[in-house]
CSV table of C-alpha atoms in Angstrom, one decimal:
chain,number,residue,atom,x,y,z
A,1,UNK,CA,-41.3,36.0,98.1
A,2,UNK,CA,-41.9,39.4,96.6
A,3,UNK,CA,-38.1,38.9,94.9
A,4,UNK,CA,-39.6,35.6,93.8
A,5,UNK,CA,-42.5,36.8,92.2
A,6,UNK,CA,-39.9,39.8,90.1
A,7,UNK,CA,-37.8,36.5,89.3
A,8,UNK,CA,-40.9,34.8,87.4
A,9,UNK,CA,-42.4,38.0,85.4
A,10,UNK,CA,-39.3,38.0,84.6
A,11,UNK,CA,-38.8,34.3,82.9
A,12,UNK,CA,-42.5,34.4,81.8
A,13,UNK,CA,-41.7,38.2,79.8
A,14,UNK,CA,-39.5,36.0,77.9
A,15,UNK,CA,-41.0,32.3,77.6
A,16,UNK,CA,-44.9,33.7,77.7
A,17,UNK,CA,-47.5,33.2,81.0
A,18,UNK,CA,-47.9,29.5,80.4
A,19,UNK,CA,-44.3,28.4,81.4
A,20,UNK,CA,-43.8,26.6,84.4
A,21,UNK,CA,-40.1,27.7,85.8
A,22,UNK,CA,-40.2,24.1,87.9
A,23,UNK,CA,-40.7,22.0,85.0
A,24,UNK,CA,-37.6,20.7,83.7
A,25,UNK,CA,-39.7,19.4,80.5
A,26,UNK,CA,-41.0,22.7,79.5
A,27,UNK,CA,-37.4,24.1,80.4
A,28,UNK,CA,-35.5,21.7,78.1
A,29,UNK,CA,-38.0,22.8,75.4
A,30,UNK,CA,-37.6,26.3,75.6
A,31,UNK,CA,-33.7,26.2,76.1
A,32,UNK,CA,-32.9,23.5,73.3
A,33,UNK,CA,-35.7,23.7,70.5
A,34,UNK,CA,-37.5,27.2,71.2
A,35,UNK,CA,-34.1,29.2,71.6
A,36,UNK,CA,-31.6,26.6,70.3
A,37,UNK,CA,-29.1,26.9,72.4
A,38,UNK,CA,-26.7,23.9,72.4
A,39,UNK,CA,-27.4,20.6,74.6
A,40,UNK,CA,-24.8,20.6,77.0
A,41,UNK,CA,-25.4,16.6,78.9
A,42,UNK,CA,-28.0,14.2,77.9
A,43,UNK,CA,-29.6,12.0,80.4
A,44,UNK,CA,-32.0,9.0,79.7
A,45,UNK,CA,-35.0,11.2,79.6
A,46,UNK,CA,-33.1,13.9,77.4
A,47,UNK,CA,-30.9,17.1,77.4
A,48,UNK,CA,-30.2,17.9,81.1
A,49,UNK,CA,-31.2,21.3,83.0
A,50,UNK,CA,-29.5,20.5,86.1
A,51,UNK,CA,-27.5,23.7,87.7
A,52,UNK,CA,-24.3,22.9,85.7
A,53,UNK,CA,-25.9,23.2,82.3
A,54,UNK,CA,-27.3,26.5,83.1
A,55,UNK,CA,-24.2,27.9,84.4
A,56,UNK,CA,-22.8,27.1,81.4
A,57,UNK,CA,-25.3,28.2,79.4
A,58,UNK,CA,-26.3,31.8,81.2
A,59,UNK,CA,-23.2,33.3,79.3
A,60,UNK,CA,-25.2,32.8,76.2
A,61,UNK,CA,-29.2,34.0,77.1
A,62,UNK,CA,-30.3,35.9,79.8
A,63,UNK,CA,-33.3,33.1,80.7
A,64,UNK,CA,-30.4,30.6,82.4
A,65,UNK,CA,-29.7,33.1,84.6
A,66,UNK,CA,-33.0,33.8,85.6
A,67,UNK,CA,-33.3,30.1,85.7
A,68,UNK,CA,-31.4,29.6,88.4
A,69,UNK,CA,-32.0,32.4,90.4
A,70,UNK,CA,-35.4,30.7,90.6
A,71,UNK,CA,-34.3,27.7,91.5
A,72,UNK,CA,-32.5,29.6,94.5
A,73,UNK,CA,-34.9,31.6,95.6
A,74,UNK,CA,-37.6,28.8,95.3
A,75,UNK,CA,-34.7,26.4,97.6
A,76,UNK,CA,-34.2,29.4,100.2
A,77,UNK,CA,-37.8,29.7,100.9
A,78,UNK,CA,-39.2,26.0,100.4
A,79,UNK,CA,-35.9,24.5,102.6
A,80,UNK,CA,-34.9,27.3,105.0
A,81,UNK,CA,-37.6,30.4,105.5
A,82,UNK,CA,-40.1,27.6,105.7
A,83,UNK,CA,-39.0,24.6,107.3
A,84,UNK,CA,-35.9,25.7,109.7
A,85,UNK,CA,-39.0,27.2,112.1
A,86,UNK,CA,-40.5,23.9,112.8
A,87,UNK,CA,-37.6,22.3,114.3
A,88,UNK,CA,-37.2,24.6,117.4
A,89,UNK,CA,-37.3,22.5,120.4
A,90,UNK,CA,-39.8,24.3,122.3
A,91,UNK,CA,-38.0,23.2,125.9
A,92,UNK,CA,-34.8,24.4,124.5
A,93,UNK,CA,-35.5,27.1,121.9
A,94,UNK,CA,-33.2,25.8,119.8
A,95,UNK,CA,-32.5,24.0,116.7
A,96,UNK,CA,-31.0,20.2,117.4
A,97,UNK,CA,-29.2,19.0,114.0
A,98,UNK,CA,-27.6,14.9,114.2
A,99,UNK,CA,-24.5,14.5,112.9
A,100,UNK,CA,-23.0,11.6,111.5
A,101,UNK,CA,-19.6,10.1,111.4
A,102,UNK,CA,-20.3,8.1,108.3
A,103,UNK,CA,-22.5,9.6,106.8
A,104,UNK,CA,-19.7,10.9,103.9
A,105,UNK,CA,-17.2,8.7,102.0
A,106,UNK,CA,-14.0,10.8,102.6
A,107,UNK,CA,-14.8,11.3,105.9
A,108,UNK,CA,-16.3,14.3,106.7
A,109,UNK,CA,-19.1,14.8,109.1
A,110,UNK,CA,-22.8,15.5,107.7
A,111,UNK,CA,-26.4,16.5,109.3
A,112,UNK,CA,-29.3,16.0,109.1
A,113,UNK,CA,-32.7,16.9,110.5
A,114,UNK,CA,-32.2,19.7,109.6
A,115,UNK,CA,-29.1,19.7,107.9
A,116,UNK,CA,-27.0,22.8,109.0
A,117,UNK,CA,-24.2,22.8,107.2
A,118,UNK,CA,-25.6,23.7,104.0
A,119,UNK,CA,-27.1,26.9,105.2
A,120,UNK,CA,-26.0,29.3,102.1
A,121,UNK,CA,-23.3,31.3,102.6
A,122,UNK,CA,-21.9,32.4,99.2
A,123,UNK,CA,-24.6,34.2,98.0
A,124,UNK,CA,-25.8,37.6,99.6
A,125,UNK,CA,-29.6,36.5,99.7
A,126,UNK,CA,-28.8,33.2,101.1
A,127,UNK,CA,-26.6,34.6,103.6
A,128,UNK,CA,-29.3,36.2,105.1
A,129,UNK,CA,-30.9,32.7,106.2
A,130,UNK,CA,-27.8,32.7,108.9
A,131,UNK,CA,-29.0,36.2,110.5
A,132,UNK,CA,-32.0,34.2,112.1
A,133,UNK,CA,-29.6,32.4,114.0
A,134,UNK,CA,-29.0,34.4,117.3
A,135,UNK,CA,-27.0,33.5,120.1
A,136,UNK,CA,-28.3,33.3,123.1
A,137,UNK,CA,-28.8,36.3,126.1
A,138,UNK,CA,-25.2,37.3,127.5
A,139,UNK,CA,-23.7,35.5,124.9
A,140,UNK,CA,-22.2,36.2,121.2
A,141,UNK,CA,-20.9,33.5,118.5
A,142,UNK,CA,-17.2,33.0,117.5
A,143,UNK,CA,-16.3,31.3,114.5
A,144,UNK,CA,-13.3,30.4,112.8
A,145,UNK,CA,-12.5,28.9,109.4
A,146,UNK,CA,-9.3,27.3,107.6
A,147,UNK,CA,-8.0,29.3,104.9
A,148,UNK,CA,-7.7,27.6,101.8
A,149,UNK,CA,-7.2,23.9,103.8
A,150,UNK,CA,-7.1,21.4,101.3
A,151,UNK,CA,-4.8,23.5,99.2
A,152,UNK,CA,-2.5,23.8,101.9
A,153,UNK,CA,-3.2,19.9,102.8
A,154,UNK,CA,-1.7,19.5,99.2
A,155,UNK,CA,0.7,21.6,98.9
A,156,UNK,CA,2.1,19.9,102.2
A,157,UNK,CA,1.5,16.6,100.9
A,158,UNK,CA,3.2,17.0,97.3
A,159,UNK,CA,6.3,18.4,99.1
A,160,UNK,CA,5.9,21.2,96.1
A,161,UNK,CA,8.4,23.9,97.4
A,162,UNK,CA,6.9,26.6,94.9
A,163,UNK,CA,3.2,25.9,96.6
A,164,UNK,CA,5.0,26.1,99.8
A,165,UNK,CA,7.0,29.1,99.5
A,166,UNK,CA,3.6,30.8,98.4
A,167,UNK,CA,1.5,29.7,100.6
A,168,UNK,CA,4.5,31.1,103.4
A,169,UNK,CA,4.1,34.6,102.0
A,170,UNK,CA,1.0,35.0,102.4
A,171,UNK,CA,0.5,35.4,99.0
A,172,UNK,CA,-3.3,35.7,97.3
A,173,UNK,CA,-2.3,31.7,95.8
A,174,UNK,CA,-4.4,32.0,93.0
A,175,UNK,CA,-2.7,35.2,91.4
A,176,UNK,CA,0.4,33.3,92.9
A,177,UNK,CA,0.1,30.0,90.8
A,178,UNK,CA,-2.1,32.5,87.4
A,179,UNK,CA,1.3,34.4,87.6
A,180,UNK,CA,4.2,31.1,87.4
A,181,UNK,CA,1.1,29.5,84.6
A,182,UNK,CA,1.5,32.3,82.3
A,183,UNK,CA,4.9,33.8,83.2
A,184,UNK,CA,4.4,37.3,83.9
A,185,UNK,CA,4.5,38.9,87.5
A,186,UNK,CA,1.6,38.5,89.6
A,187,UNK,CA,0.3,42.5,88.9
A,188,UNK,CA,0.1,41.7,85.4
A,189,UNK,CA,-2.3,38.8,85.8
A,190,UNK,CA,-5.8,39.2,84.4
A,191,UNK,CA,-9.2,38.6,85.9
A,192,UNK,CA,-9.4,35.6,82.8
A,193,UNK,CA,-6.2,34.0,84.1
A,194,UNK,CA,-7.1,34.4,87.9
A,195,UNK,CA,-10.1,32.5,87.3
A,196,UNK,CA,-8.8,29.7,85.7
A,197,UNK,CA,-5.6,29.4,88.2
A,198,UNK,CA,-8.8,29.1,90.9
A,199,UNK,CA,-10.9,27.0,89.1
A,200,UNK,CA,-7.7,24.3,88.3
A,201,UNK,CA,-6.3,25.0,92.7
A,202,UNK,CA,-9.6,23.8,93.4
A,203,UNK,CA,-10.6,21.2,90.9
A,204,UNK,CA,-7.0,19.6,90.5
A,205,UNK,CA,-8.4,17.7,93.7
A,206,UNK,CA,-11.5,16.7,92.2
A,207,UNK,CA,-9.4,15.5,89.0
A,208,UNK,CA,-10.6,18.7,86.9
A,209,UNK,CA,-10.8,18.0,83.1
A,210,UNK,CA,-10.5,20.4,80.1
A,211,UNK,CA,-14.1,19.9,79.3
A,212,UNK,CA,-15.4,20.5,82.8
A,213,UNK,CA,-12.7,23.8,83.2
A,214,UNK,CA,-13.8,24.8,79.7
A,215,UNK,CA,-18.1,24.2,80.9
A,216,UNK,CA,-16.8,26.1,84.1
A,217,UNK,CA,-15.0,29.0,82.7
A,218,UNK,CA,-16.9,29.4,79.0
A,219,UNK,CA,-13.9,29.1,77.3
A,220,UNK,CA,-13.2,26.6,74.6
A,221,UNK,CA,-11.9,23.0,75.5
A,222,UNK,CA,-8.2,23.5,74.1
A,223,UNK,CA,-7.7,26.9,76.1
A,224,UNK,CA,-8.6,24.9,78.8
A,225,UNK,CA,-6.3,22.0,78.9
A,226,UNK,CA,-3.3,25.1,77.9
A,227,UNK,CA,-4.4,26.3,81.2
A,228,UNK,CA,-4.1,22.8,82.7
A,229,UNK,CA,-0.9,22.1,81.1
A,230,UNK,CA,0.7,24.7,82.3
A,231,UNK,CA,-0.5,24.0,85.9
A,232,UNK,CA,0.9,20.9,85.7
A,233,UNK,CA,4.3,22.2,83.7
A,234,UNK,CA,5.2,24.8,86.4
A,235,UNK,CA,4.2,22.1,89.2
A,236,UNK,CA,5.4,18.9,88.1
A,237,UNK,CA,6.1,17.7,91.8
A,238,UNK,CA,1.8,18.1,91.8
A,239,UNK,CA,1.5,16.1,88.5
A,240,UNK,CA,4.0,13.5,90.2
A,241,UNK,CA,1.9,13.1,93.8
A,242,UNK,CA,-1.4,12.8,91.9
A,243,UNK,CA,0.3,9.7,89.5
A,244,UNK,CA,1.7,8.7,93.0
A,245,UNK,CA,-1.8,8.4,94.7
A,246,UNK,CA,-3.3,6.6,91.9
A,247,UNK,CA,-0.8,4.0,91.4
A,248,UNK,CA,-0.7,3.4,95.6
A,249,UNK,CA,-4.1,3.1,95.7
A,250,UNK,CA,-4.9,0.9,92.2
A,251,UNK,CA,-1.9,-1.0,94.0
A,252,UNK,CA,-3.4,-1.5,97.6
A,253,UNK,CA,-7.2,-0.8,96.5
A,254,UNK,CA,-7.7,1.9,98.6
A,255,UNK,CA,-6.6,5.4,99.3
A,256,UNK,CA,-5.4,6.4,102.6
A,257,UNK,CA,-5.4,9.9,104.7
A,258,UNK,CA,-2.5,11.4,107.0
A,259,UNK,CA,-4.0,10.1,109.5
A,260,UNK,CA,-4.1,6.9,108.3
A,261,UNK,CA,-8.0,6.5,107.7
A,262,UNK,CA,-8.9,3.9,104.2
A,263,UNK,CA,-11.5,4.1,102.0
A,264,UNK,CA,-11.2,1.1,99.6
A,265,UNK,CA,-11.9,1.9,96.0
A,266,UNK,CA,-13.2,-1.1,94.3
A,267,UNK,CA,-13.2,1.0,90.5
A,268,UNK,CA,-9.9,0.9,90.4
A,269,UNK,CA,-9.8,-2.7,89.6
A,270,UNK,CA,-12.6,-2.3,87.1
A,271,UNK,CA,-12.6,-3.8,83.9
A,272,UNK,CA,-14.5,-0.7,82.4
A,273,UNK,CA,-12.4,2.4,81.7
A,274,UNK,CA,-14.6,4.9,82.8
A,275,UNK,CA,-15.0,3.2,85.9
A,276,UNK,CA,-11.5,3.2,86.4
A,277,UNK,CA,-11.0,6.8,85.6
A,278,UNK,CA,-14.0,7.7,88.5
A,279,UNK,CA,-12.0,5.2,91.0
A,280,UNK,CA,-9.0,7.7,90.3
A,281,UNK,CA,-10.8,11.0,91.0
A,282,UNK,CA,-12.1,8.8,94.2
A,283,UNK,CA,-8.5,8.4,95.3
A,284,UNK,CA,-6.9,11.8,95.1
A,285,UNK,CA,-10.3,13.3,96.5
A,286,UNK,CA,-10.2,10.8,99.2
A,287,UNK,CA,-6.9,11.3,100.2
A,288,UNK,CA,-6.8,15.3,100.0
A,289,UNK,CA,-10.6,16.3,101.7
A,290,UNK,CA,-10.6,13.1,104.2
A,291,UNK,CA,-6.8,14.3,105.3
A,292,UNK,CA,-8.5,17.7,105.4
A,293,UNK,CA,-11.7,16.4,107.4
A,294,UNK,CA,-9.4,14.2,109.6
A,295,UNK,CA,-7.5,17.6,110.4
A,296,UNK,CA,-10.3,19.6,111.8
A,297,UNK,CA,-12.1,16.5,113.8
A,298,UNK,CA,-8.5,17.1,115.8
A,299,UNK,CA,-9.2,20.8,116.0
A,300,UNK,CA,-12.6,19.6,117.1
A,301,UNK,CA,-11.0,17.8,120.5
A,302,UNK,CA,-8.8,20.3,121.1
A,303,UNK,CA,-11.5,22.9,121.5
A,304,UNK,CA,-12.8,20.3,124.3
A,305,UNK,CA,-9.5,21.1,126.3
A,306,UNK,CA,-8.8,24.4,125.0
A,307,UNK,CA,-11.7,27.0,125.4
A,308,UNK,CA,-12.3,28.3,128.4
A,309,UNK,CA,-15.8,27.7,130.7
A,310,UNK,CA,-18.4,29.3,129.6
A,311,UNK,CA,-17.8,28.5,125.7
A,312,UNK,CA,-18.8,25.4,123.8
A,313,UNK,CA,-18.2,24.2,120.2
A,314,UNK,CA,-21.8,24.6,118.7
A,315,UNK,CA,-21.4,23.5,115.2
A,316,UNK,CA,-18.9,22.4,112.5
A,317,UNK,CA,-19.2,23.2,108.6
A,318,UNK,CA,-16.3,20.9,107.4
A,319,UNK,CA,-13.7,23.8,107.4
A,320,UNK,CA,-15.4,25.9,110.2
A,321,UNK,CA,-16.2,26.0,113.5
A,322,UNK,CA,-19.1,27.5,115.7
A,323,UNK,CA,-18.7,28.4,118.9
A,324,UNK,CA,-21.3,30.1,121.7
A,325,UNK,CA,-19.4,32.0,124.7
A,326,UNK,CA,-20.3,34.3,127.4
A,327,UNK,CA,-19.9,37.7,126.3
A,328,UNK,CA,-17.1,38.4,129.5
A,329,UNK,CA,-15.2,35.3,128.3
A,330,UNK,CA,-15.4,35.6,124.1
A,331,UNK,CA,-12.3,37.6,123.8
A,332,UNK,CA,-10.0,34.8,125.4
A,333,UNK,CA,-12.5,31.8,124.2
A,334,UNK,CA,-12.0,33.4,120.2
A,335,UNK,CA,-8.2,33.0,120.6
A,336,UNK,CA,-8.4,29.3,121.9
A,337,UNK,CA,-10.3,28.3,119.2
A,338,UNK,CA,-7.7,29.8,116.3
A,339,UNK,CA,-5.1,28.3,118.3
A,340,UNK,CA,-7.0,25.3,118.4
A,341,UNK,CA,-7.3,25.1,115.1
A,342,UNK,CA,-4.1,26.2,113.7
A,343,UNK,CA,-2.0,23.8,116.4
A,344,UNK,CA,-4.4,20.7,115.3
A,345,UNK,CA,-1.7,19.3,112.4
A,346,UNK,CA,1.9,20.3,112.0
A,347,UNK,CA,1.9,20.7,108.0
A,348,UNK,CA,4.8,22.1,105.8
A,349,UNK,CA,2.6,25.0,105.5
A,350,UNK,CA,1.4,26.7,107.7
A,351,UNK,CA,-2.3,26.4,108.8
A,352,UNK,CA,-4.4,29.7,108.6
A,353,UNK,CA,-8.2,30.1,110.6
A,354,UNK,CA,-9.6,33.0,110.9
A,355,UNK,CA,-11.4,34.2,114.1
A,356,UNK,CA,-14.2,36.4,114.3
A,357,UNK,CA,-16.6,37.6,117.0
A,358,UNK,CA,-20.7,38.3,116.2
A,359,UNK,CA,-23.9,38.3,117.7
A,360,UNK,CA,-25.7,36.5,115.1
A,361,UNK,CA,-24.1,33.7,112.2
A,362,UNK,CA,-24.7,36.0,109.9
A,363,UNK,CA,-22.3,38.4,111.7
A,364,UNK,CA,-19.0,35.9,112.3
A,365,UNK,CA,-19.5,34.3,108.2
């Protein structure tokens, strides 16, 4: 709260004592006529001042920034610090979360009531929230996450023997695929380039445009799509698999996982472009993140078999797993679940989880 309160003489040293941090009006008014900075998206009401205009726009004014650290701080205390306390179950002493095997489109589990698997992790404030969750006495958590899953998920699924042979080396893929991009060994690849080679590994599955790499990055819209051409010129066997899953699925109407889960895409058969285009995205993302979420449900029953008494699975975060054990059975129950995990689907590429060993969440993230 006291960081909070730093956060907002902060915004009001530079928008004056009257402005409201919460009120996207006022926000919108300082950001687009006050400090003219350029409207980024437009929604019926006017420009938008949702968390993707600001990223984009905190490169240019240091009030964006400020913006959404707001916003974050405001989220950690208001959803978390705040509200996580009242759902102990006073018999148990425990928190209870519902999850739901429907509640996604592609397949992946959610919660709810409270929600725990959106408990922030990549941020070192919001990381904190996770060192309130203890285990219990004589006992200590083990988690264990996939490395990099969907990426391997594709590279296994394009049959793409340069993704493969990379992926087999161990090599930091990013650097990897920045490196064959822009042709120059993997030491002389700079921070610029590395970011982009992420930004395009990651949002090749989401159907990542240049304008949306170019918002992400702050780079202009033709660097961009060189970036993404280049991608797609040094994978072509990528390029062909994502033409491959559109046409399949605009064939069948519907996109299909390895394990042979649908999800029937009605865009695709839109008469409206745009629609069309999103029934795309739908497909690929379908097919790569509900092969991915069909992969660990397995790692899920295997735990069941696998870990020894005196451990039990206690949550799942789409590519990680939580686990409680007695503290004289967690070194043996901490290799069951890698082994789990990494035996749950025999890909092209290998599978990678790493295992670690804490007495609070905050400890094994």
């Amino acid at each position: 709260e006291q960081y909070l309160e730093s956060v907002k003489a902060s915004i009001r040293a530079v928008a004056g004592p009257t402005f409201n941090p919460a009120s996207p009006k006022q926000i919108a008014e300082l950001l687009f006529d006050k400090l003219k900075l350029p409207v980024i998206t437009r929604t019926k009401s006017g420009p938008s001042t949702d968390a993707a205009v600001l990223e984009t726009l905190r490169h240019q004014h240091e009030l964006p920034d400020l913006l959404l650290q707001h916003r974050m701080l405001s989220k950690l205390i208001g959803t978390y610090l705040e509200k996580l306390p009242g759902y102990i179950n006073p018999a148990t002493g425990r928190i209870h979360t519902n999850f739901k095997q429907t509640g996604t489109e592609t397949g992946r589990l959610s919660s709810d009531s409270p929600n725990l698997q959106n408990i922030p992790k990549k941020t070192d404030l919001g990381r904190e929230i996770r060192a309130g969750f203890i285990a219990g006495p004589g006992k200590l958590f083990l988690a264990a996450d996939y490395s990099q899953i969907e990426l391997r998920v594709l590279a296994h699924l394009c049959d793409d023997p340069t993704l493969a042979h990379a992926f087999h080396g161990g090599a930091d893929i990013h650097r990897f695929v920045a490196a064959q991009v822009n042709h120059c060994d993997e030491a002389s690849v700079t921070p610029v380039q590395r970011n982009a080679a992420k930004a395009i590994n990651f949002g090749i599955i989401y159907g990542q445009t240049a304008f949306g790499l170019s918002q992400q990055l702050g780079i202009g819209r033709a660097e961009a799509q060189t970036f993404i051409d280049g991608y797609f010129a040094r994978f072509s066997s990528v390029k062909a698999y994502i033409a491959g899953v559109i046409a399949e699925a605009t064939a069948r109407g519907y996109a299909q996982t390895m394990a042979g889960r649908r999800r029937y895409i009605p865009q695709l058969a839109s008469g409206n472009r745009n629609e069309r285009l999103q029934g795309e995205r739908i497909a690929l993302n379908s097919t790569i993140q509900g092969s991915a979420a069909d992969l660990i449900k397995r790692a899920m029953l295997r735990c069941d078999s696998m870990l020894p008494d005196g451990a039990r699975l206690v949550l799942q975060i789409h590519d990680e797993l939580l686990v409680e054990a007695q503290e004289d059975v967690a070194p043996k129950a901490v290799l069951a679940l890698r082994d789990a995990m990494i035996g749950a689907w025999k890909l092209d590429v290998a599978l990678v989880a790493n295992a670690r060993i804490g007495r609070t969440w905050l400890e094994v993230s």
